[in-house]
PDB file of C-alpha atoms in Angstrom:
ATOM      1  CA  MET A   1      70.470 -54.688  -8.928  1.00  0.00           C
ATOM      2  CA  PRO A   2      72.888 -57.416 -10.091  1.00  0.00           C
ATOM      3  CA  ARG A   3      76.479 -56.881  -8.992  1.00  0.00           C
ATOM      4  CA  GLU A   4      78.927 -56.325 -11.828  1.00  0.00           C
ATOM      5  CA  ALA A   5      81.493 -59.113 -12.054  1.00  0.00           C
ATOM      6  CA  ASP A   6      85.083 -58.233 -11.138  1.00  0.00           C
ATOM      7  CA  VAL A   7      87.737 -58.415 -13.832  1.00  0.00           C
ATOM      8  CA  ASN A   8      89.503 -61.770 -13.657  1.00  0.00           C
ATOM      9  CA  LEU A   9      93.184 -61.817 -12.733  1.00  0.00           C
ATOM     10  CA  SER A  10      94.470 -62.880 -16.140  1.00  0.00           C
ATOM     11  CA  SER A  11      92.604 -60.060 -17.938  1.00  0.00           C
ATOM     12  CA  LYS A  12      93.760 -57.552 -15.341  1.00  0.00           C
ATOM     13  CA  ALA A  13      97.388 -58.643 -15.698  1.00  0.00           C
ATOM     14  CA  PHE A  14      97.187 -58.524 -19.506  1.00  0.00           C
ATOM     15  CA  VAL A  15      95.611 -55.057 -19.672  1.00  0.00           C
ATOM     16  CA  THR A  16      97.900 -53.470 -17.077  1.00  0.00           C
ATOM     17  CA  SER A  17     100.979 -55.022 -18.681  1.00  0.00           C
ATOM     18  CA  ALA A  18      99.972 -53.616 -22.061  1.00  0.00           C
ATOM     19  CA  LEU A  19      99.276 -50.162 -20.579  1.00  0.00           C
ATOM     20  CA  ALA A  20     102.693 -50.139 -18.910  1.00  0.00           C
ATOM     21  CA  GLN A  21     104.182 -50.548 -22.411  1.00  0.00           C
ATOM     22  CA  GLY A  22     102.025 -47.775 -23.878  1.00  0.00           C
ATOM     23  CA  LEU A  23      99.654 -50.218 -25.591  1.00  0.00           C
ATOM     24  CA  ARG A  24      95.910 -50.766 -25.338  1.00  0.00           C
ATOM     25  CA  VAL A  25      93.746 -53.803 -25.977  1.00  0.00           C
ATOM     26  CA  ASP A  26      91.800 -52.112 -28.794  1.00  0.00           C
ATOM     27  CA  GLY A  27      94.975 -51.002 -30.576  1.00  0.00           C
ATOM     28  CA  ARG A  28      94.806 -47.316 -29.693  1.00  0.00           C
ATOM     29  CA  SER A  29      97.637 -45.220 -28.320  1.00  0.00           C
ATOM     30  CA  PRO A  30      97.208 -43.935 -24.737  1.00  0.00           C
ATOM     31  CA  LEU A  31      95.982 -40.491 -25.869  1.00  0.00           C
ATOM     32  CA  GLU A  32      93.824 -41.577 -28.797  1.00  0.00           C
ATOM     33  CA  LEU A  33      90.034 -41.278 -28.909  1.00  0.00           C
ATOM     34  CA  ARG A  34      87.833 -44.074 -30.158  1.00  0.00           C
ATOM     35  CA  GLU A  35      86.149 -43.688 -33.522  1.00  0.00           C
ATOM     36  CA  LEU A  36      83.412 -41.049 -33.375  1.00  0.00           C
ATOM     37  CA  ALA A  37      80.214 -41.508 -35.400  1.00  0.00           C
ATOM     38  CA  ILE A  38      77.485 -38.847 -35.561  1.00  0.00           C
ATOM     39  CA  SER A  39      74.002 -39.397 -36.975  1.00  0.00           C
ATOM     40  CA  PHE A  40      70.967 -37.121 -37.027  1.00  0.00           C
ATOM     41  CA  GLY A  41      67.310 -38.093 -36.844  1.00  0.00           C
ATOM     42  CA  ARG A  42      64.477 -36.731 -38.958  1.00  0.00           C
ATOM     43  CA  GLU A  43      63.563 -34.166 -36.286  1.00  0.00           C
ATOM     44  CA  LEU A  44      65.845 -31.254 -35.539  1.00  0.00           C
ATOM     45  CA  GLY A  45      67.573 -31.796 -32.199  1.00  0.00           C
ATOM     46  CA  ASN A  46      67.549 -35.597 -32.468  1.00  0.00           C
ATOM     47  CA  VAL A  47      71.191 -36.767 -32.437  1.00  0.00           C
ATOM     48  CA  THR A  48      72.923 -40.114 -31.874  1.00  0.00           C
ATOM     49  CA  ILE A  49      76.579 -40.266 -30.863  1.00  0.00           C
ATOM     50  CA  ARG A  50      78.684 -43.418 -31.089  1.00  0.00           C
ATOM     51  CA  LEU A  51      82.031 -43.310 -29.319  1.00  0.00           C
ATOM     52  CA  GLY A  52      83.442 -46.724 -30.089  1.00  0.00           C
ATOM     53  CA  LYS A  53      80.699 -49.054 -28.861  1.00  0.00           C
ATOM     54  CA  THR A  54      79.233 -46.506 -26.445  1.00  0.00           C
ATOM     55  CA  THR A  55      76.021 -45.016 -27.853  1.00  0.00           C
ATOM     56  CA  VAL A  56      74.008 -42.033 -26.578  1.00  0.00           C
ATOM     57  CA  LEU A  57      70.816 -40.580 -28.062  1.00  0.00           C
ATOM     58  CA  ALA A  58      69.988 -36.940 -27.316  1.00  0.00           C
ATOM     59  CA  HIS A  59      66.701 -35.189 -27.974  1.00  0.00           C
ATOM     60  CA  THR A  60      65.792 -31.538 -27.417  1.00  0.00           C
ATOM     61  CA  SER A  61      62.208 -30.333 -27.035  1.00  0.00           C
ATOM     62  CA  ILE A  62      60.698 -26.952 -26.194  1.00  0.00           C
ATOM     63  CA  SER A  63      57.504 -25.522 -24.728  1.00  0.00           C
ATOM     64  CA  LEU A  64      56.080 -22.251 -23.451  1.00  0.00           C
ATOM     65  CA  ALA A  65      56.303 -21.666 -19.700  1.00  0.00           C
ATOM     66  CA  ALA A  66      56.238 -18.987 -17.038  1.00  0.00           C
ATOM     67  CA  PRO A  67      59.701 -17.826 -15.867  1.00  0.00           C
ATOM     68  CA  SER A  68      60.904 -18.274 -12.328  1.00  0.00           C
ATOM     69  CA  PRO A  69      60.342 -15.232 -10.075  1.00  0.00           C
ATOM     70  CA  GLU A  70      64.096 -15.025  -9.391  1.00  0.00           C
ATOM     71  CA  ARG A  71      64.953 -14.856 -13.132  1.00  0.00           C
ATOM     72  CA  PRO A  72      62.013 -13.230 -14.945  1.00  0.00           C
ATOM     73  CA  TYR A  73      64.104 -12.443 -18.044  1.00  0.00           C
ATOM     74  CA  GLU A  74      65.471 -15.943 -18.635  1.00  0.00           C
ATOM     75  CA  GLY A  75      64.135 -19.150 -20.150  1.00  0.00           C
ATOM     76  CA  THR A  76      64.950 -22.521 -18.654  1.00  0.00           C
ATOM     77  CA  LEU A  77      66.994 -25.562 -19.623  1.00  0.00           C
ATOM     78  CA  ALA A  78      66.408 -28.912 -17.917  1.00  0.00           C
ATOM     79  CA  VAL A  79      68.583 -32.009 -18.395  1.00  0.00           C
ATOM     80  CA  HIS A  80      67.135 -35.504 -17.981  1.00  0.00           C
ATOM     81  CA  THR A  81      68.951 -38.827 -18.330  1.00  0.00           C
ATOM     82  CA  GLU A  82      67.691 -42.360 -18.957  1.00  0.00           C
ATOM     83  CA  LEU A  83      70.250 -44.977 -17.900  1.00  0.00           C
ATOM     84  CA  SER A  84      68.502 -48.321 -18.151  1.00  0.00           C
ATOM     85  CA  PRO A  85      69.367 -52.016 -18.547  1.00  0.00           C
ATOM     86  CA  MET A  86      69.334 -51.371 -22.306  1.00  0.00           C
ATOM     87  CA  ALA A  87      72.836 -49.913 -21.930  1.00  0.00           C
ATOM     88  CA  SER A  88      74.007 -52.627 -19.550  1.00  0.00           C
ATOM     89  CA  PRO A  89      72.251 -55.115 -17.240  1.00  0.00           C
ATOM     90  CA  PHE A  90      74.265 -53.658 -14.360  1.00  0.00           C
ATOM     91  CA  HIS A  91      72.420 -50.348 -14.652  1.00  0.00           C
ATOM     92  CA  ASP A  92      69.136 -51.916 -13.540  1.00  0.00           C
ATOM     93  CA  GLN A  93      67.635 -49.633 -10.890  1.00  0.00           C
ATOM     94  CA  ILE A  94      63.973 -49.971 -10.025  1.00  0.00           C
ATOM     95  CA  GLY A  95      62.277 -46.858  -8.713  1.00  0.00           C
ATOM     96  CA  ARG A  96      65.350 -44.658  -8.319  1.00  0.00           C
ATOM     97  CA  ALA A  97      68.351 -43.316 -10.222  1.00  0.00           C
ATOM     98  CA  SER A  98      71.658 -45.106  -9.748  1.00  0.00           C
ATOM     99  CA  ASP A  99      74.682 -43.271  -8.330  1.00  0.00           C
ATOM    100  CA  GLU A 100      76.291 -43.325 -11.772  1.00  0.00           C
ATOM    101  CA  GLU A 101      73.226 -41.763 -13.383  1.00  0.00           C
ATOM    102  CA  VAL A 102      73.120 -39.018 -10.737  1.00  0.00           C
ATOM    103  CA  LEU A 103      76.815 -38.246 -11.346  1.00  0.00           C
ATOM    104  CA  LEU A 104      76.302 -38.218 -15.115  1.00  0.00           C
ATOM    105  CA  THR A 105      73.355 -35.847 -14.850  1.00  0.00           C
ATOM    106  CA  ARG A 106      75.263 -33.478 -12.562  1.00  0.00           C
ATOM    107  CA  MET A 107      78.309 -33.390 -14.827  1.00  0.00           C
ATOM    108  CA  VAL A 108      76.264 -32.808 -17.985  1.00  0.00           C
ATOM    109  CA  ASP A 109      74.301 -30.120 -16.129  1.00  0.00           C
ATOM    110  CA  LYS A 110      77.541 -28.378 -15.124  1.00  0.00           C
ATOM    111  CA  ALA A 111      79.039 -28.547 -18.603  1.00  0.00           C
ATOM    112  CA  ILE A 112      75.904 -27.525 -20.513  1.00  0.00           C
ATOM    113  CA  ARG A 113      73.499 -25.573 -18.286  1.00  0.00           C
ATOM    114  CA  ARG A 114      75.494 -24.095 -15.408  1.00  0.00           C
ATOM    115  CA  SER A 115      78.390 -23.092 -17.654  1.00  0.00           C
ATOM    116  CA  GLY A 116      76.047 -20.769 -19.558  1.00  0.00           C
ATOM    117  CA  ALA A 117      76.649 -22.358 -22.953  1.00  0.00           C
ATOM    118  CA  VAL A 118      73.037 -21.615 -23.940  1.00  0.00           C
ATOM    119  CA  ASP A 119      71.953 -17.978 -23.791  1.00  0.00           C
ATOM    120  CA  ARG A 120      68.876 -18.280 -21.594  1.00  0.00           C
ATOM    121  CA  GLU A 121      68.018 -14.589 -21.886  1.00  0.00           C
ATOM    122  CA  ALA A 122      67.469 -15.203 -25.608  1.00  0.00           C
ATOM    123  CA  LEU A 123      64.728 -17.663 -24.582  1.00  0.00           C
ATOM    124  CA  CYS A 124      62.658 -14.868 -23.035  1.00  0.00           C
ATOM    125  CA  ILE A 125      59.499 -13.959 -24.989  1.00  0.00           C
ATOM    126  CA  VAL A 126      57.625 -11.585 -22.647  1.00  0.00           C
ATOM    127  CA  ALA A 127      59.609 -10.575 -19.566  1.00  0.00           C
ATOM    128  CA  GLY A 128      58.086 -11.962 -16.407  1.00  0.00           C
ATOM    129  CA  GLU A 129      55.271 -13.703 -18.280  1.00  0.00           C
ATOM    130  CA  LYS A 130      56.348 -16.166 -20.970  1.00  0.00           C
ATOM    131  CA  VAL A 131      59.642 -17.847 -21.819  1.00  0.00           C
ATOM    132  CA  TRP A 132      60.823 -20.904 -23.690  1.00  0.00           C
ATOM    133  CA  ALA A 133      61.489 -23.991 -21.572  1.00  0.00           C
ATOM    134  CA  LEU A 134      64.059 -26.305 -23.144  1.00  0.00           C
ATOM    135  CA  THR A 135      64.231 -29.979 -22.183  1.00  0.00           C
ATOM    136  CA  LEU A 136      67.298 -32.020 -23.081  1.00  0.00           C
ATOM    137  CA  THR A 137      66.796 -35.773 -22.697  1.00  0.00           C
ATOM    138  CA  LEU A 138      69.656 -38.279 -22.914  1.00  0.00           C
ATOM    139  CA  HIS A 139      69.101 -41.984 -23.540  1.00  0.00           C
ATOM    140  CA  PHE A 140      72.119 -44.241 -22.965  1.00  0.00           C
ATOM    141  CA  LEU A 141      71.730 -47.099 -25.428  1.00  0.00           C
ATOM    142  CA  THR A 142      75.004 -49.021 -24.993  1.00  0.00           C
ATOM    143  CA  ASP A 143      77.726 -48.662 -22.392  1.00  0.00           C
ATOM    144  CA  ASP A 144      81.290 -49.596 -23.291  1.00  0.00           C
ATOM    145  CA  GLY A 145      82.863 -46.974 -21.067  1.00  0.00           C
ATOM    146  CA  ASN A 146      83.139 -43.171 -20.948  1.00  0.00           C
ATOM    147  CA  LEU A 147      79.435 -42.378 -21.007  1.00  0.00           C
ATOM    148  CA  LEU A 148      80.143 -38.846 -19.803  1.00  0.00           C
ATOM    149  CA  ASP A 149      82.132 -37.669 -22.833  1.00  0.00           C
ATOM    150  CA  ALA A 150      79.556 -39.155 -25.201  1.00  0.00           C
ATOM    151  CA  ALA A 151      76.703 -37.571 -23.206  1.00  0.00           C
ATOM    152  CA  VAL A 152      78.177 -34.055 -23.226  1.00  0.00           C
ATOM    153  CA  LEU A 153      78.960 -34.323 -26.929  1.00  0.00           C
ATOM    154  CA  ALA A 154      75.449 -35.562 -27.740  1.00  0.00           C
ATOM    155  CA  SER A 155      73.958 -32.774 -25.596  1.00  0.00           C
ATOM    156  CA  ILE A 156      75.709 -29.852 -27.273  1.00  0.00           C
ATOM    157  CA  LEU A 157      75.173 -31.347 -30.727  1.00  0.00           C
ATOM    158  CA  SER A 158      71.456 -31.730 -30.047  1.00  0.00           C
ATOM    159  CA  LEU A 159      71.175 -28.122 -28.868  1.00  0.00           C
ATOM    160  CA  LYS A 160      73.124 -26.762 -31.847  1.00  0.00           C
ATOM    161  CA  HIS A 161      71.078 -28.876 -34.254  1.00  0.00           C
ATOM    162  CA  PHE A 162      67.722 -27.874 -32.722  1.00  0.00           C
ATOM    163  CA  ARG A 163      65.542 -25.033 -34.041  1.00  0.00           C
ATOM    164  CA  ARG A 164      62.794 -23.373 -32.007  1.00  0.00           C
ATOM    165  CA  PRO A 165      59.561 -21.979 -33.500  1.00  0.00           C
ATOM    166  CA  ASP A 166      59.536 -18.292 -34.387  1.00  0.00           C
ATOM    167  CA  VAL A 167      57.086 -16.088 -32.495  1.00  0.00           C
ATOM    168  CA  THR A 168      55.266 -12.793 -32.908  1.00  0.00           C
ATOM    169  CA  VAL A 169      54.555 -10.681 -29.822  1.00  0.00           C
ATOM    170  CA  VAL A 170      51.829  -8.013 -29.812  1.00  0.00           C
ATOM    171  CA  GLY A 171      51.537  -6.558 -26.340  1.00  0.00           C
ATOM    172  CA  SER A 172      51.266  -9.610 -24.104  1.00  0.00           C
ATOM    173  CA  GLU A 173      49.788 -11.811 -26.823  1.00  0.00           C
ATOM    174  CA  VAL A 174      52.194 -14.393 -28.211  1.00  0.00           C
ATOM    175  CA  THR A 175      51.697 -16.160 -31.541  1.00  0.00           C
ATOM    176  CA  VAL A 176      53.810 -19.255 -32.152  1.00  0.00           C
ATOM    177  CA  HIS A 177      54.377 -19.869 -35.859  1.00  0.00           C
ATOM    178  CA  THR A 178      54.577 -23.305 -37.448  1.00  0.00           C
ATOM    179  CA  GLU A 179      57.388 -24.397 -39.768  1.00  0.00           C
ATOM    180  CA  ASP A 180      55.080 -23.730 -42.731  1.00  0.00           C
ATOM    181  CA  GLU A 181      54.611 -20.112 -41.668  1.00  0.00           C
ATOM    182  CA  ARG A 182      58.127 -19.119 -40.620  1.00  0.00           C
ATOM    183  CA  VAL A 183      61.582 -20.666 -40.645  1.00  0.00           C
ATOM    184  CA  PRO A 184      62.527 -22.076 -37.197  1.00  0.00           C
ATOM    185  CA  VAL A 185      65.183 -20.161 -35.280  1.00  0.00           C
ATOM    186  CA  PRO A 186      68.469 -21.668 -33.992  1.00  0.00           C
ATOM    187  CA  LEU A 187      69.269 -21.364 -30.303  1.00  0.00           C
ATOM    188  CA  ALA A 188      71.754 -18.715 -29.161  1.00  0.00           C
ATOM    189  CA  ILE A 189      74.773 -20.732 -28.020  1.00  0.00           C
ATOM    190  CA  HIS A 190      77.847 -18.931 -26.686  1.00  0.00           C
ATOM    191  CA  TYR A 191      80.347 -21.777 -27.017  1.00  0.00           C
ATOM    192  CA  THR A 192      80.706 -25.522 -27.491  1.00  0.00           C
ATOM    193  CA  PRO A 193      81.583 -27.469 -24.299  1.00  0.00           C
ATOM    194  CA  ILE A 194      83.365 -30.763 -24.979  1.00  0.00           C
ATOM    195  CA  CYS A 195      84.281 -33.207 -22.221  1.00  0.00           C
ATOM    196  CA  ILE A 196      87.532 -35.181 -22.189  1.00  0.00           C
ATOM    197  CA  THR A 197      88.100 -37.992 -19.657  1.00  0.00           C
ATOM    198  CA  PHE A 198      91.447 -39.392 -18.515  1.00  0.00           C
ATOM    199  CA  ALA A 199      91.876 -42.616 -16.549  1.00  0.00           C
ATOM    200  CA  PHE A 200      94.811 -43.225 -14.207  1.00  0.00           C
ATOM    201  CA  PHE A 201      96.229 -46.552 -13.096  1.00  0.00           C
ATOM    202  CA  GLU A 202      98.349 -47.614 -10.135  1.00  0.00           C
ATOM    203  CA  SER A 203     102.102 -47.766 -10.899  1.00  0.00           C
ATOM    204  CA  ILE A 204     101.539 -46.568 -14.507  1.00  0.00           C
ATOM    205  CA  PRO A 205     102.651 -42.941 -15.010  1.00  0.00           C
ATOM    206  CA  GLN A 206     100.915 -42.412 -18.354  1.00  0.00           C
ATOM    207  CA  PRO A 207      97.130 -41.756 -18.151  1.00  0.00           C
ATOM    208  CA  ILE A 208      94.868 -42.892 -20.962  1.00  0.00           C
ATOM    209  CA  LEU A 209      92.213 -40.984 -22.856  1.00  0.00           C
ATOM    210  CA  ASP A 210      88.636 -42.160 -23.434  1.00  0.00           C
ATOM    211  CA  PRO A 211      88.711 -45.401 -21.360  1.00  0.00           C
ATOM    212  CA  THR A 212      86.647 -48.417 -22.364  1.00  0.00           C
ATOM    213  CA  HIS A 213      84.448 -50.271 -19.883  1.00  0.00           C
ATOM    214  CA  LEU A 214      87.218 -52.766 -19.093  1.00  0.00           C
ATOM    215  CA  GLU A 215      89.763 -49.987 -18.579  1.00  0.00           C
ATOM    216  CA  THR A 216      87.268 -48.125 -16.393  1.00  0.00           C
ATOM    217  CA  GLN A 217      86.953 -51.160 -14.108  1.00  0.00           C
ATOM    218  CA  LEU A 218      90.731 -51.315 -13.637  1.00  0.00           C
ATOM    219  CA  ALA A 219      91.447 -47.576 -13.265  1.00  0.00           C
ATOM    220  CA  THR A 220      92.114 -46.101  -9.823  1.00  0.00           C
ATOM    221  CA  SER A 221      91.052 -42.510 -10.571  1.00  0.00           C
ATOM    222  CA  PHE A 222      89.570 -40.324 -13.299  1.00  0.00           C
ATOM    223  CA  LEU A 223      89.955 -36.721 -14.397  1.00  0.00           C
ATOM    224  CA  ASN A 224      87.053 -35.146 -16.323  1.00  0.00           C
ATOM    225  CA  LEU A 225      87.722 -31.857 -18.119  1.00  0.00           C
ATOM    226  CA  ALA A 226      85.106 -29.800 -19.957  1.00  0.00           C
ATOM    227  CA  LEU A 227      86.652 -27.251 -22.299  1.00  0.00           C
ATOM    228  CA  THR A 228      85.732 -25.078 -25.270  1.00  0.00           C
ATOM    229  CA  PRO A 229      87.638 -24.909 -28.576  1.00  0.00           C
ATOM    230  CA  GLN A 230      88.754 -21.432 -27.430  1.00  0.00           C
ATOM    231  CA  ARG A 231      90.770 -23.073 -24.589  1.00  0.00           C
ATOM    232  CA  GLU A 232      88.310 -22.062 -21.848  1.00  0.00           C
ATOM    233  CA  LEU A 233      88.239 -24.547 -18.977  1.00  0.00           C
ATOM    234  CA  LEU A 234      84.647 -24.930 -17.759  1.00  0.00           C
ATOM    235  CA  VAL A 235      84.585 -27.964 -15.455  1.00  0.00           C
ATOM    236  CA  VAL A 236      87.270 -29.955 -13.633  1.00  0.00           C
ATOM    237  CA  SER A 237      86.199 -33.102 -11.790  1.00  0.00           C
ATOM    238  CA  LYS A 238      88.443 -35.710 -10.201  1.00  0.00           C
ATOM    239  CA  THR A 239      87.040 -38.994  -8.890  1.00  0.00           C
ATOM    240  CA  GLY A 240      88.741 -42.029  -7.409  1.00  0.00           C
ATOM    241  CA  GLY A 241      91.229 -42.573  -4.632  1.00  0.00           C
ATOM    242  CA  SER A 242      94.612 -41.942  -6.271  1.00  0.00           C
ATOM    243  CA  PRO A 243      95.892 -38.370  -5.745  1.00  0.00           C
ATOM    244  CA  LEU A 244      97.049 -36.286  -8.716  1.00  0.00           C
ATOM    245  CA  GLU A 245      99.859 -33.742  -8.786  1.00  0.00           C
ATOM    246  CA  GLY A 246      99.283 -30.289 -10.221  1.00  0.00           C
ATOM    247  CA  ASP A 247     101.729 -30.969 -13.057  1.00  0.00           C
ATOM    248  CA  GLU A 248      99.751 -34.070 -14.032  1.00  0.00           C
ATOM    249  CA  VAL A 249      96.529 -32.086 -14.222  1.00  0.00           C
ATOM    250  CA  MET A 250      98.154 -29.352 -16.336  1.00  0.00           C
ATOM    251  CA  CYS A 251      99.567 -31.951 -18.738  1.00  0.00           C
ATOM    252  CA  CYS A 252      96.098 -33.428 -19.128  1.00  0.00           C
ATOM    253  CA  VAL A 253      94.653 -29.969 -19.815  1.00  0.00           C
ATOM    254  CA  GLY A 254      97.207 -29.460 -22.586  1.00  0.00           C
ATOM    255  CA  TRP A 255      96.385 -32.819 -24.173  1.00  0.00           C
ATOM    256  CA  ALA A 256      92.645 -32.142 -23.819  1.00  0.00           C
ATOM    257  CA  VAL A 257      92.920 -28.790 -25.635  1.00  0.00           C
ATOM    258  CA  GLU A 258      94.263 -30.529 -28.739  1.00  0.00           C
ATOM    259  CA  ARG A 259      91.587 -33.244 -28.668  1.00  0.00           C
ATOM    260  CA  VAL A 260      88.806 -30.686 -28.192  1.00  0.00           C
ATOM    261  CA  ARG A 261      89.901 -28.847 -31.328  1.00  0.00           C
ATOM    262  CA  GLU A 262      89.826 -32.082 -33.321  1.00  0.00           C
ATOM    263  CA  VAL A 263      86.381 -33.077 -32.015  1.00  0.00           C
ATOM    264  CA  ASN A 264      84.951 -29.590 -32.597  1.00  0.00           C
ATOM    265  CA  GLU A 265      86.066 -29.627 -36.249  1.00  0.00           C
ATOM    266  CA  ARG A 266      84.374 -32.980 -36.650  1.00  0.00           C
ATOM    267  CA  ILE A 267      81.041 -31.922 -35.134  1.00  0.00           C
ATOM    268  CA  GLU A 268      80.928 -28.591 -36.985  1.00  0.00           C
ATOM    269  CA  LYS A 269      81.482 -30.427 -40.258  1.00  0.00           C
ATOM    270  CA  ALA A 270      78.742 -32.954 -39.416  1.00  0.00           C
ATOM    271  CA  LEU A 271      76.278 -30.174 -38.503  1.00  0.00           C
ATOM    272  CA  LYS A 272      76.997 -28.247 -41.673  1.00  0.00           C
ATOM    273  CA  GLU A 273      76.575 -31.314 -43.886  1.00  0.00           C
ATOM    274  CA  ASP A 274      73.272 -32.302 -42.253  1.00  0.00           C
ATOM    275  CA  LEU A 275      71.718 -28.827 -42.357  1.00  0.00           C
ATOM    276  CA  GLN A 276      72.658 -28.478 -46.031  1.00  0.00           C
ATOM    277  CA  LYS A 277      70.497 -31.542 -46.751  1.00  0.00           C
ATOM    278  CA  ARG A 278      67.448 -30.058 -45.025  1.00  0.00           C
ATOM    279  CA  VAL A 279      64.977 -27.571 -46.459  1.00  0.00           C
ATOM    280  CA  LEU A 280      64.598 -24.921 -43.745  1.00  0.00           C
ATOM    281  CA  GLU A 281      62.416 -22.404 -45.535  1.00  0.00           C
ATOM    282  CA  VAL A 282      58.791 -21.331 -45.752  1.00  0.00           C
ATOM    283  CA  ARG A 283      56.932 -23.423 -48.323  1.00  0.00           C
TER     284      ARG A 283
END
C-alpha cells in the first residue's frame, strides 16, 4: 500500500493559523457542515450521498434465510463496506481490509445494526424457520474526509428508501409476491441514527465539524457521535491521542443535536419527494 504523503509545513501553518481565527480553507465556519446532496437510483434502496466531495453509495438487498438458533424470532442485518483505490489511491489493500475500513464498518454497525434502528422482529416470517436477511452494502466512491458521517447517512437513507416484497404464509408455506402482485412493504425502522464528527487540534480550543481530508490529516483527535432527532445518544467514540474534558464532550453533544435536526429534515424531505415520483401500486 502506498504511504500517504504528509502535509507540507506551509499548508499546515496556513490551515492551523486559519482555524485559530475561526476560519476554514473552504470558507465554512467551524461548526458548519459541507453541502449535502442526496440522489436515488432506479431501484428502491439505492442511494448516493455527497458530503462536499466525499461520495458514498449505499445499496440494500434482501433474501430468505433461516434464523439463528439464538434468535429464532428475528431477521438479520449485515453491513458490508467496499473501500477501494477508487476513493483514494491510499486505500489500496490487496487481500485484506484496511484498518480504516474495519473501523468504518464497526462504527456503521454500531450506529445502524447494534443500536436496534431496524426492527428485526418485523423481519420474521415463520418463527424458527424463515426470516428476511437484509444486506447493506456501502461503496466509498470518493474520499475527501469524514467518510463515517456520509456512510451512516447513506445507510439509514438506503434502509428507509428500501421496500421488501410482501409475503403470504399458509402454515409453513411461504409465498413471496412480486411487485406486480402486491405493493412492496417498507421496513420497520424505530429511529433515524445520524453521525456527527468533530475534529480537535492542538492549541486550538474550538473543534470543527465535518472535517475535510486535509483537516483530518492535521487533527490530533476525533469525537464521533451518533444521535437521533429525538436527542437520543446512541454511540460515542473518541479516537486520537489528545484527551477531552467532559465539558468539551457535552458542548459537542449540544452542537450535534442541532445539526442532526437539520440533516433529518433534509433527508425526510428528499425521501418524500422521491417516493412521490414513484408508482408503488399493483398494476
